[in-house]
mmCIF file of C-alpha atoms and ligand atoms in Angstrom:
data_model
loop_
_atom_site.group_PDB
_atom_site.id
_atom_site.type_symbol
_atom_site.label_atom_id
_atom_site.label_comp_id
_atom_site.label_asym_id
_atom_site.label_seq_id
_atom_site.Cartn_x
_atom_site.Cartn_y
_atom_site.Cartn_z
ATOM 1 C CA MET A 883 96.856 -56.991 -25.901
ATOM 2 C CA THR A 884 94.777 -59.494 -27.805
ATOM 3 C CA ALA A 885 91.727 -58.073 -29.630
ATOM 4 C CA ASN A 886 88.632 -60.257 -29.246
ATOM 5 C CA ILE A 887 86.753 -60.323 -32.538
ATOM 6 C CA PHE A 888 83.243 -61.755 -32.770
ATOM 7 C CA PHE A 889 82.342 -62.810 -36.315
ATOM 8 C CA ALA A 890 78.546 -62.355 -36.359
ATOM 9 C CA ALA A 891 77.922 -62.815 -40.059
ATOM 10 C CA GLY A 892 76.566 -66.362 -40.234
ATOM 11 C CA PRO A 893 78.014 -69.857 -40.761
ATOM 12 C CA ALA A 894 78.487 -69.605 -44.535
ATOM 13 C CA ASN A 895 80.473 -66.381 -44.240
ATOM 14 C CA TRP A 896 82.421 -67.842 -41.298
ATOM 15 C CA ALA A 897 83.504 -70.802 -43.403
ATOM 16 C CA GLU A 898 84.631 -68.428 -46.140
ATOM 17 C CA TYR A 899 86.216 -65.712 -44.003
ATOM 18 C CA ALA A 900 87.834 -67.430 -41.015
ATOM 19 C CA ALA A 901 91.137 -68.399 -42.657
ATOM 20 C CA PRO A 902 91.703 -65.298 -44.865
ATOM 21 C CA LEU A 903 90.678 -62.989 -42.015
ATOM 22 C CA ARG A 904 93.167 -64.643 -39.661
ATOM 23 C CA ALA A 905 95.831 -64.218 -42.339
ATOM 24 C CA ALA A 906 94.923 -60.545 -42.894
ATOM 25 C CA LEU A 907 95.017 -59.828 -39.136
ATOM 26 C CA ALA A 908 98.409 -61.506 -38.832
ATOM 27 C CA HIS A 909 99.657 -59.554 -41.860
ATOM 28 C CA ALA A 910 98.505 -56.316 -40.183
ATOM 29 C CA GLY A 911 100.430 -57.326 -37.041
ATOM 30 C CA ILE A 912 97.295 -57.673 -34.883
ATOM 31 C CA ALA A 913 97.182 -60.179 -32.028
ATOM 32 C CA ALA A 914 93.590 -61.337 -32.275
ATOM 33 C CA ALA A 915 91.245 -64.028 -30.978
ATOM 34 C CA LEU A 916 88.695 -64.535 -33.735
ATOM 35 C CA SER A 917 85.525 -66.539 -33.088
ATOM 36 C CA ASP A 918 82.014 -66.999 -34.417
ATOM 37 C CA ARG A 919 80.770 -67.148 -30.806
ATOM 38 C CA ALA A 920 80.621 -64.576 -28.055
ATOM 39 C CA ASP A 921 80.134 -66.472 -24.810
ATOM 40 C CA ASP A 922 80.737 -63.271 -22.857
ATOM 41 C CA PRO A 923 79.643 -60.228 -24.906
ATOM 42 C CA ALA A 924 81.322 -57.903 -22.407
ATOM 43 C CA LEU A 925 84.734 -59.164 -23.578
ATOM 44 C CA VAL A 926 84.211 -58.498 -27.300
ATOM 45 C CA ASP A 927 86.356 -55.704 -28.829
ATOM 46 C CA TYR A 928 85.056 -55.795 -32.422
ATOM 47 C CA ILE A 929 81.999 -57.264 -34.121
ATOM 48 C CA ILE A 930 82.043 -58.237 -37.789
ATOM 49 C CA PHE A 931 78.450 -58.142 -38.960
ATOM 50 C CA ALA A 932 76.213 -59.062 -41.881
ATOM 51 C CA PRO A 933 72.430 -58.610 -41.923
ATOM 52 C CA GLY A 934 70.207 -61.562 -41.133
ATOM 53 C CA HIS A 935 72.565 -63.059 -38.568
ATOM 54 C CA ALA A 936 72.899 -63.227 -34.820
ATOM 55 C CA ILE A 937 72.713 -59.917 -33.017
ATOM 56 C CA ALA A 938 69.531 -57.904 -32.506
ATOM 57 C CA ASP A 939 70.654 -56.253 -29.263
ATOM 58 C CA PHE A 940 74.118 -54.670 -29.194
ATOM 59 C CA SER A 941 73.852 -53.318 -25.642
ATOM 60 C CA PRO A 942 75.599 -56.265 -23.884
ATOM 61 C CA PHE A 943 78.741 -55.562 -25.976
ATOM 62 C CA THR A 944 79.897 -52.922 -23.515
ATOM 63 C CA ARG A 945 83.590 -52.936 -24.470
ATOM 64 C CA CYS A 946 83.101 -53.163 -28.237
ATOM 65 C CA LYS A 947 85.089 -50.469 -30.070
ATOM 66 C CA ALA A 948 83.409 -50.853 -33.465
ATOM 67 C CA VAL A 949 80.938 -52.867 -35.494
ATOM 68 C CA LEU A 950 82.347 -53.605 -38.953
ATOM 69 C CA SER A 951 79.788 -54.379 -41.647
ATOM 70 C CA LEU A 952 80.558 -56.868 -44.409
ATOM 71 C CA TRP A 953 78.033 -55.009 -46.550
ATOM 72 C CA ALA A 954 78.261 -51.561 -48.157
ATOM 73 C CA GLY A 955 74.546 -50.902 -47.541
ATOM 74 C CA VAL A 956 73.781 -50.582 -43.828
ATOM 75 C CA GLU A 957 70.040 -49.859 -43.794
ATOM 76 C CA LYS A 958 69.343 -53.046 -41.847
ATOM 77 C CA ILE A 959 71.710 -52.225 -38.990
ATOM 78 C CA ALA A 960 72.101 -48.416 -38.860
ATOM 79 C CA PRO A 961 68.609 -47.759 -37.413
ATOM 80 C CA ASN A 962 69.087 -50.297 -34.544
ATOM 81 C CA PRO A 963 68.660 -48.162 -31.366
ATOM 82 C CA THR A 964 70.793 -50.583 -29.286
ATOM 83 C CA LEU A 965 73.796 -49.947 -31.529
ATOM 84 C CA THR A 966 75.763 -47.160 -29.832
ATOM 85 C CA GLN A 967 79.199 -48.334 -30.994
ATOM 86 C CA PRO A 968 80.799 -46.795 -34.117
ATOM 87 C CA LEU A 969 79.592 -48.565 -37.289
ATOM 88 C CA ALA A 970 81.847 -48.891 -40.330
ATOM 89 C CA ARG A 971 80.507 -50.075 -43.672
ATOM 90 C CA MET A 972 82.326 -52.043 -46.358
ATOM 91 C CA VAL A 973 84.169 -49.997 -48.935
ATOM 92 C CA ASN A 974 86.820 -51.709 -51.005
ATOM 93 C CA PRO A 975 88.313 -51.367 -54.467
ATOM 94 C CA GLU A 976 87.004 -54.660 -55.842
ATOM 95 C CA LEU A 977 83.445 -53.908 -54.752
ATOM 96 C CA THR A 978 83.727 -50.561 -56.523
ATOM 97 C CA GLU A 979 85.267 -52.195 -59.602
ATOM 98 C CA GLY A 980 82.391 -54.680 -59.771
ATOM 99 C CA MET A 981 79.796 -51.922 -59.543
ATOM 100 C CA VAL A 982 81.502 -49.837 -62.234
ATOM 101 C CA GLU A 983 81.485 -52.828 -64.597
ATOM 102 C CA TYR A 984 77.819 -53.580 -63.890
ATOM 103 C CA VAL A 985 76.763 -49.977 -64.484
ATOM 104 C CA VAL A 986 78.878 -49.499 -67.607
ATOM 105 C CA GLY A 987 77.732 -52.841 -69.035
ATOM 106 C CA HIS A 988 74.043 -52.124 -68.572
ATOM 107 C CA VAL A 989 74.307 -48.515 -69.731
ATOM 108 C CA LEU A 990 76.054 -49.679 -72.922
ATOM 109 C CA ARG A 991 73.426 -52.380 -73.488
ATOM 110 C CA HIS A 992 70.673 -49.761 -73.568
ATOM 111 C CA HIS A 993 72.728 -47.084 -75.282
ATOM 112 C CA LEU A 994 73.697 -49.374 -78.159
ATOM 113 C CA GLY A 995 70.302 -51.110 -78.336
ATOM 114 C CA MET A 996 72.078 -54.463 -78.104
ATOM 115 C CA ASP A 997 68.843 -56.374 -77.458
ATOM 116 C CA ALA A 998 67.656 -55.754 -81.016
ATOM 117 C CA HIS A 999 70.655 -57.718 -82.338
ATOM 118 C CA ILE A 1000 70.730 -60.365 -79.635
ATOM 119 C CA HIS A 1001 67.024 -61.235 -79.925
ATOM 120 C CA GLY A 1002 66.295 -60.186 -83.503
ATOM 121 C CA GLN A 1003 68.201 -62.719 -85.626
ATOM 122 C CA ASP A 1004 65.586 -63.010 -88.391
ATOM 123 C CA GLY A 1005 67.759 -62.924 -91.536
ATOM 124 C CA VAL A 1006 66.907 -59.293 -92.348
ATOM 125 C CA TRP A 1007 69.924 -57.015 -92.977
ATOM 126 C CA ARG A 1008 68.922 -53.775 -91.188
ATOM 127 C CA ASN A 1009 71.853 -51.382 -91.467
ATOM 128 C CA ALA A 1010 70.046 -48.124 -92.082
ATOM 129 C CA VAL A 1011 70.236 -46.892 -88.507
ATOM 130 C CA LEU A 1012 73.281 -44.809 -87.603
ATOM 131 C CA PRO A 1013 74.749 -46.274 -84.392
ATOM 132 C CA PRO A 1014 74.544 -43.737 -81.573
ATOM 133 C CA LEU A 1015 77.580 -42.182 -79.934
ATOM 134 C CA ALA A 1016 77.974 -41.903 -76.182
ATOM 135 C CA ARG A 1017 78.482 -38.149 -76.501
ATOM 136 C CA GLU A 1018 74.844 -37.895 -77.630
ATOM 137 C CA ARG A 1019 73.320 -39.779 -74.667
ATOM 138 C CA THR A 1020 72.995 -38.099 -71.287
ATOM 139 C CA VAL A 1021 73.265 -40.389 -68.267
ATOM 140 C CA ALA A 1022 72.404 -39.441 -64.683
ATOM 141 C CA VAL A 1023 73.873 -41.018 -61.582
ATOM 142 C CA LEU A 1024 71.791 -40.406 -58.451
ATOM 143 C CA GLY A 1025 74.037 -40.883 -55.423
ATOM 144 C CA MET A 1026 77.596 -39.657 -55.852
ATOM 145 C CA GLY A 1027 79.368 -41.547 -53.075
ATOM 146 C CA GLU A 1028 82.082 -44.206 -53.403
ATOM 147 C CA LEU A 1029 80.210 -46.191 -56.027
ATOM 148 C CA GLY A 1030 78.319 -43.401 -57.788
ATOM 149 C CA GLN A 1031 81.426 -41.285 -58.342
ATOM 150 C CA ALA A 1032 83.385 -44.251 -59.701
ATOM 151 C CA ALA A 1033 80.555 -45.224 -62.069
ATOM 152 C CA ALA A 1034 79.982 -41.614 -63.183
ATOM 153 C CA THR A 1035 83.701 -41.154 -63.866
ATOM 154 C CA ALA A 1036 83.882 -44.349 -65.932
ATOM 155 C CA LEU A 1037 80.848 -43.273 -67.990
ATOM 156 C CA ALA A 1038 82.321 -39.801 -68.517
ATOM 157 C CA ARG A 1039 85.548 -41.409 -69.780
ATOM 158 C CA LEU A 1040 83.466 -43.168 -72.428
ATOM 159 C CA ASN A 1041 82.213 -39.700 -73.499
ATOM 160 C CA PHE A 1042 78.703 -39.893 -72.053
ATOM 161 C CA PRO A 1043 77.561 -36.487 -70.805
ATOM 162 C CA VAL A 1044 77.096 -37.406 -67.114
ATOM 163 C CA LEU A 1045 74.922 -35.628 -64.568
ATOM 164 C CA GLY A 1046 75.556 -36.470 -60.912
ATOM 165 C CA TRP A 1047 73.153 -35.836 -58.045
ATOM 166 C CA SER A 1048 73.759 -36.077 -54.315
ATOM 167 C CA ARG A 1049 72.683 -34.494 -51.046
ATOM 168 C CA ARG A 1050 75.765 -32.257 -50.882
ATOM 169 C CA ILE A 1051 77.151 -30.884 -54.140
ATOM 170 C CA LYS A 1052 80.278 -32.621 -55.437
ATOM 171 C CA ALA A 1053 83.130 -31.624 -57.734
ATOM 172 C CA VAL A 1054 83.956 -34.613 -59.936
ATOM 173 C CA PRO A 1055 86.023 -34.085 -63.096
ATOM 174 C CA GLY A 1056 83.980 -34.686 -66.245
ATOM 175 C CA VAL A 1057 80.663 -34.855 -64.357
ATOM 176 C CA GLU A 1058 78.102 -32.043 -64.123
ATOM 177 C CA CYS A 1059 77.136 -32.183 -60.466
ATOM 178 C CA HIS A 1060 73.818 -31.153 -58.919
ATOM 179 C CA ALA A 1061 72.209 -31.279 -55.481
ATOM 180 C CA GLY A 1062 68.888 -30.522 -53.843
ATOM 181 C CA GLU A 1063 65.316 -30.795 -55.094
ATOM 182 C CA ALA A 1064 65.811 -28.325 -57.941
ATOM 183 C CA GLY A 1065 68.950 -30.216 -58.988
ATOM 184 C CA LEU A 1066 66.996 -33.459 -59.171
ATOM 185 C CA ASP A 1067 64.264 -31.826 -61.276
ATOM 186 C CA GLN A 1068 66.914 -30.781 -63.798
ATOM 187 C CA VAL A 1069 68.793 -34.057 -63.817
ATOM 188 C CA LEU A 1070 65.680 -36.193 -64.346
ATOM 189 C CA ALA A 1071 64.385 -33.943 -67.103
ATOM 190 C CA ARG A 1072 67.642 -34.251 -69.073
ATOM 191 C CA ALA A 1073 68.880 -37.824 -68.672
ATOM 192 C CA GLU A 1074 67.969 -40.684 -71.001
ATOM 193 C CA ILE A 1075 69.475 -43.258 -68.649
ATOM 194 C CA VAL A 1076 69.173 -42.881 -64.867
ATOM 195 C CA VAL A 1077 71.364 -44.962 -62.534
ATOM 196 C CA LEU A 1078 70.387 -45.226 -58.854
ATOM 197 C CA LEU A 1079 73.301 -45.546 -56.439
ATOM 198 C CA MET A 1080 71.882 -44.111 -53.250
ATOM 199 C CA PRO A 1081 71.606 -45.811 -49.889
ATOM 200 C CA LEU A 1082 68.185 -46.645 -48.490
ATOM 201 C CA THR A 1083 67.266 -44.179 -45.750
ATOM 202 C CA ALA A 1084 64.076 -42.515 -44.547
ATOM 203 C CA ASP A 1085 64.830 -39.700 -47.038
ATOM 204 C CA THR A 1086 65.492 -41.891 -50.076
ATOM 205 C CA GLU A 1087 62.731 -44.508 -49.673
ATOM 206 C CA ASN A 1088 60.323 -44.225 -52.640
ATOM 207 C CA LEU A 1089 62.310 -41.266 -53.968
ATOM 208 C CA ILE A 1090 61.507 -42.488 -57.466
ATOM 209 C CA ASP A 1091 57.732 -42.231 -57.222
ATOM 210 C CA ALA A 1092 55.028 -41.408 -59.771
ATOM 211 C CA ARG A 1093 55.904 -37.688 -59.727
ATOM 212 C CA ARG A 1094 59.633 -38.300 -60.270
ATOM 213 C CA LEU A 1095 58.967 -40.913 -62.963
ATOM 214 C CA ALA A 1096 56.741 -38.430 -64.782
ATOM 215 C CA GLN A 1097 59.631 -35.937 -64.783
ATOM 216 C CA MET A 1098 61.849 -38.377 -66.689
ATOM 217 C CA ARG A 1099 62.186 -38.264 -70.445
ATOM 218 C CA GLN A 1100 59.907 -40.355 -72.641
ATOM 219 C CA ALA A 1101 61.326 -43.912 -72.862
ATOM 220 C CA ALA A 1102 64.012 -43.196 -70.250
ATOM 221 C CA VAL A 1103 65.861 -46.220 -68.893
ATOM 222 C CA ILE A 1104 66.352 -46.827 -65.166
ATOM 223 C CA ILE A 1105 69.211 -48.930 -63.820
ATOM 224 C CA ASN A 1106 68.918 -49.667 -60.103
ATOM 225 C CA PRO A 1107 71.798 -51.414 -58.339
ATOM 226 C CA GLY A 1108 71.236 -49.225 -55.216
ATOM 227 C CA ARG A 1109 68.329 -50.528 -53.144
ATOM 228 C CA GLY A 1110 64.885 -51.783 -54.212
ATOM 229 C CA ALA A 1111 62.895 -49.478 -51.954
ATOM 230 C CA LEU A 1112 64.348 -46.376 -53.634
ATOM 231 C CA ILE A 1113 61.600 -46.993 -56.208
ATOM 232 C CA ASP A 1114 57.822 -47.070 -55.732
ATOM 233 C CA ASP A 1115 57.239 -50.421 -57.492
ATOM 234 C CA ALA A 1116 53.585 -49.828 -58.374
ATOM 235 C CA ALA A 1117 54.425 -46.448 -59.904
ATOM 236 C CA LEU A 1118 57.288 -47.937 -61.902
ATOM 237 C CA LEU A 1119 55.103 -50.759 -63.225
ATOM 238 C CA SER A 1120 52.486 -48.267 -64.448
ATOM 239 C CA ALA A 1121 55.140 -46.081 -66.066
ATOM 240 C CA LEU A 1122 56.580 -49.172 -67.797
ATOM 241 C CA ASP A 1123 53.126 -50.343 -68.915
ATOM 242 C CA ALA A 1124 52.484 -46.899 -70.368
ATOM 243 C CA GLY A 1125 55.859 -46.955 -72.165
ATOM 244 C CA HIS A 1126 56.881 -43.716 -70.474
ATOM 245 C CA ILE A 1127 59.789 -45.630 -68.947
ATOM 246 C CA GLY A 1128 61.401 -47.633 -71.740
ATOM 247 C CA HIS A 1129 63.164 -50.212 -69.571
ATOM 248 C CA ALA A 1130 64.194 -50.872 -65.998
ATOM 249 C CA THR A 1131 67.218 -52.994 -65.150
ATOM 250 C CA LEU A 1132 66.820 -53.887 -61.490
ATOM 251 C CA ASP A 1133 69.385 -55.632 -59.286
ATOM 252 C CA VAL A 1134 67.815 -54.968 -55.885
ATOM 253 C CA PHE A 1135 64.289 -55.436 -54.552
ATOM 254 C CA ARG A 1136 62.134 -54.827 -51.486
ATOM 255 C CA THR A 1137 61.961 -58.600 -50.998
ATOM 256 C CA GLU A 1138 64.992 -60.709 -51.936
ATOM 257 C CA PRO A 1139 65.020 -63.216 -53.511
ATOM 258 C CA LEU A 1140 62.418 -61.539 -55.722
ATOM 259 C CA PRO A 1141 59.251 -63.703 -55.346
ATOM 260 C CA VAL A 1142 58.670 -65.925 -58.356
ATOM 261 C CA ASP A 1143 55.223 -64.407 -59.027
ATOM 262 C CA HIS A 1144 56.431 -60.797 -58.885
ATOM 263 C CA PRO A 1145 55.347 -58.880 -62.032
ATOM 264 C CA TYR A 1146 58.921 -57.718 -62.645
ATOM 265 C CA TRP A 1147 59.969 -61.242 -63.701
ATOM 266 C CA ALA A 1148 57.582 -61.388 -66.644
ATOM 267 C CA HIS A 1149 57.552 -57.742 -67.685
ATOM 268 C CA ARG A 1150 58.973 -57.263 -71.174
ATOM 269 C CA ARG A 1151 60.465 -53.904 -70.203
ATOM 270 C CA VAL A 1152 62.227 -55.190 -67.057
ATOM 271 C CA THR A 1153 65.523 -56.988 -66.617
ATOM 272 C CA VAL A 1154 65.994 -58.633 -63.227
ATOM 273 C CA THR A 1155 69.499 -59.394 -61.984
ATOM 274 C CA PRO A 1156 69.736 -61.192 -58.609
ATOM 275 C CA HIS A 1157 71.603 -58.653 -56.431
ATOM 276 C CA ILE A 1158 74.891 -59.419 -58.142
ATOM 277 C CA ALA A 1159 75.989 -55.944 -59.221
ATOM 278 C CA ALA A 1160 78.887 -55.780 -56.783
ATOM 279 C CA ASP A 1161 79.658 -58.406 -54.206
ATOM 280 C CA THR A 1162 82.043 -58.143 -51.292
ATOM 281 C CA ARG A 1163 85.134 -60.150 -52.203
ATOM 282 C CA THR A 1164 86.649 -62.051 -49.344
ATOM 283 C CA GLU A 1165 90.363 -61.266 -49.683
ATOM 284 C CA SER A 1166 90.014 -57.531 -50.176
ATOM 285 C CA ALA A 1167 87.227 -57.326 -47.565
ATOM 286 C CA CYS A 1168 89.532 -59.014 -45.021
ATOM 287 C CA ALA A 1169 92.236 -56.433 -45.703
ATOM 288 C CA VAL A 1170 89.714 -53.628 -45.042
ATOM 289 C CA LEU A 1171 88.494 -55.284 -41.815
ATOM 290 C CA ALA A 1172 92.054 -55.836 -40.581
ATOM 291 C CA GLU A 1173 93.023 -52.254 -41.377
ATOM 292 C CA ASN A 1174 90.085 -50.905 -39.370
ATOM 293 C CA ILE A 1175 90.945 -53.164 -36.419
ATOM 294 C CA ARG A 1176 94.576 -52.046 -36.647
ATOM 295 C CA ARG A 1177 93.371 -48.454 -36.508
ATOM 296 C CA GLY A 1178 91.123 -49.173 -33.531
ATOM 297 C CA GLU A 1179 93.997 -50.789 -31.652
ATOM 298 C CA ALA A 1180 96.307 -47.868 -32.477
ATOM 299 C CA GLY A 1181 93.730 -45.288 -31.361
ATOM 300 C CA LEU A 1182 93.372 -43.953 -34.923
ATOM 301 C CA PRO A 1183 90.021 -42.935 -36.470
ATOM 302 C CA PHE A 1184 88.116 -45.761 -38.188
ATOM 303 C CA LEU A 1185 87.645 -45.726 -41.954
ATOM 304 C CA HIS A 1186 84.230 -45.680 -43.673
ATOM 305 C CA LEU A 1187 82.204 -44.714 -40.606
ATOM 306 C CA VAL A 1188 78.449 -44.462 -40.985
ATOM 307 C CA ASP A 1189 76.832 -41.201 -39.919
ATOM 308 C CA ARG A 1190 74.029 -42.568 -37.734
ATOM 309 C CA THR A 1191 71.946 -39.402 -37.973
ATOM 310 C CA ARG A 1192 71.951 -39.568 -41.805
ATOM 311 C CA GLY A 1193 71.625 -43.375 -41.848
ATOM 312 C CA TYR A 1194 74.444 -44.036 -44.337
HETATM 313 N N1 NAP B 1908 73.639 -54.103 -55.763
HETATM 314 C C1 NAP B 1908 74.766 -54.334 -55.135
HETATM 315 O O1 NAP B 1908 75.403 -55.378 -55.332
HETATM 316 C C2 NAP B 1908 75.311 -53.290 -54.204
HETATM 317 C C3 NAP B 1908 76.622 -53.407 -53.732
HETATM 318 C C4 NAP B 1908 77.127 -52.413 -52.911
HETATM 319 C C5 NAP B 1908 76.346 -51.307 -52.578
HETATM 320 N N2 NAP B 1908 75.073 -51.222 -53.051
HETATM 321 C C6 NAP B 1908 74.230 -50.053 -52.728
HETATM 322 O O2 NAP B 1908 74.861 -48.876 -53.192
HETATM 323 C C7 NAP B 1908 74.646 -47.856 -52.228
HETATM 324 C C8 NAP B 1908 75.646 -46.734 -52.395
HETATM 325 O O3 NAP B 1908 76.943 -47.186 -51.962
HETATM 326 P P1 NAP B 1908 78.138 -46.157 -51.753
HETATM 327 O O4 NAP B 1908 79.263 -46.927 -51.215
HETATM 328 O O5 NAP B 1908 78.345 -45.356 -52.990
HETATM 329 O O6 NAP B 1908 77.496 -45.194 -50.631
HETATM 330 P P2 NAP B 1908 78.007 -43.767 -50.154
HETATM 331 O O7 NAP B 1908 79.463 -43.621 -50.410
HETATM 332 O O8 NAP B 1908 77.511 -43.611 -48.755
HETATM 333 O O9 NAP B 1908 77.251 -42.737 -51.122
HETATM 334 C C9 NAP B 1908 75.893 -42.497 -51.030
HETATM 335 C C10 NAP B 1908 75.547 -41.335 -51.952
HETATM 336 O O10 NAP B 1908 74.137 -41.137 -51.906
HETATM 337 C C11 NAP B 1908 73.876 -39.769 -51.633
HETATM 338 N N3 NAP B 1908 72.637 -39.598 -50.864
HETATM 339 C C12 NAP B 1908 72.276 -40.191 -49.706
HETATM 340 N N4 NAP B 1908 71.089 -39.721 -49.286
HETATM 341 C C13 NAP B 1908 70.700 -38.813 -50.208
HETATM 342 C C14 NAP B 1908 69.572 -37.988 -50.354
HETATM 343 N N5 NAP B 1908 68.586 -37.991 -49.438
HETATM 344 N N6 NAP B 1908 69.501 -37.168 -51.436
HETATM 345 C C15 NAP B 1908 70.486 -37.152 -52.343
HETATM 346 N N7 NAP B 1908 71.596 -37.917 -52.270
HETATM 347 C C16 NAP B 1908 71.693 -38.731 -51.224
HETATM 348 C C17 NAP B 1908 75.062 -39.330 -50.787
HETATM 349 O O11 NAP B 1908 75.116 -37.911 -50.815
HETATM 350 P P3 NAP B 1908 76.300 -37.108 -50.087
HETATM 351 O O12 NAP B 1908 77.526 -37.425 -50.879
HETATM 352 O O13 NAP B 1908 75.891 -35.716 -50.203
HETATM 353 O O14 NAP B 1908 76.366 -37.650 -48.680
HETATM 354 C C18 NAP B 1908 76.190 -40.029 -51.499
HETATM 355 O O15 NAP B 1908 76.602 -39.281 -52.609
HETATM 356 C C19 NAP B 1908 74.735 -48.612 -50.906
HETATM 357 O O16 NAP B 1908 74.097 -47.913 -49.855
HETATM 358 C C20 NAP B 1908 74.011 -49.892 -51.228
HETATM 359 O O17 NAP B 1908 72.627 -49.717 -50.966
HETATM 360 C C21 NAP B 1908 74.542 -52.197 -53.851
#
């Protein structure tokens, strides 16, 4: 049987993915007809999807066995009431590797106070300050899924005391894990650097609001490569203005691209990165897509399924 695959992720992705995806499907031994069009939705077996493209109504895809997201974050598709097919999100080793490097890089920047040396070349030899050690700086990772656990583990290997927080308690070697409201109170009160790696859901939107910011340590640093709407922007700006939050390194925003007149761009305590923390890399993403289609064709459970009731 030939699997009909509808690539509904836009022309730019189609140009990038068509050839490597065909190669990955062939490598996985799958007979497939891959197209960026679905003239008859009732004949489609799999949909490959990225937000902002094509489908708003999934109900005509009556035979579709799964919708496979090119993105790890699925907040733009998971709440769609017409989507009744299983939804798998993108999880792959290179995406995780990219996120670990982003988090470790930005944590080390703040931990070591690198900015003072990068921007302060004034001819004055200031060597009186003892450089800090990672073992003396507590870092929190909120969201202990694929990406959060990998980032927390890498930080723990560098000797940072790491606190992890998630909905359900985890056991991760080298990481002190917490869950629930009381767990979050503790984690925020102790960490000097807080990394946000949660998905955006009804429960996590504006989680970092004025009350939660006030719980953080004086001059705490926030690093957010999760989703922009995890943070109440107005509350963060006031906490930054007041110096209660020492710095925010933000990769994701409510509106992307971040509008040119947004106060984050000019704020001296904010670093904006343009949603580049961890991108989906074509070759490894194609292997993940092909593996899930192979599983679907063999009647095996799909990998990386989204729990629609939880929204991630
Ligand atoms: N900036 C970028 O380039 C980029 C790239 C990829 C992904 N991302 C973002 O990173 C997010 C995380 O990705 P992932 O692959 O690690 O997701 P994941 O494996 O689904 O993990 C999500 C984690 O968040 C926790 N969580 C969810 N809702 C919660 C709540 N209400 N309270 C406490 N914890 C909660 C989950 O808890 P449980 O473990 O208890 O379920 C889980 O530990 C994505 O959703 C996406 O938004 C950004």
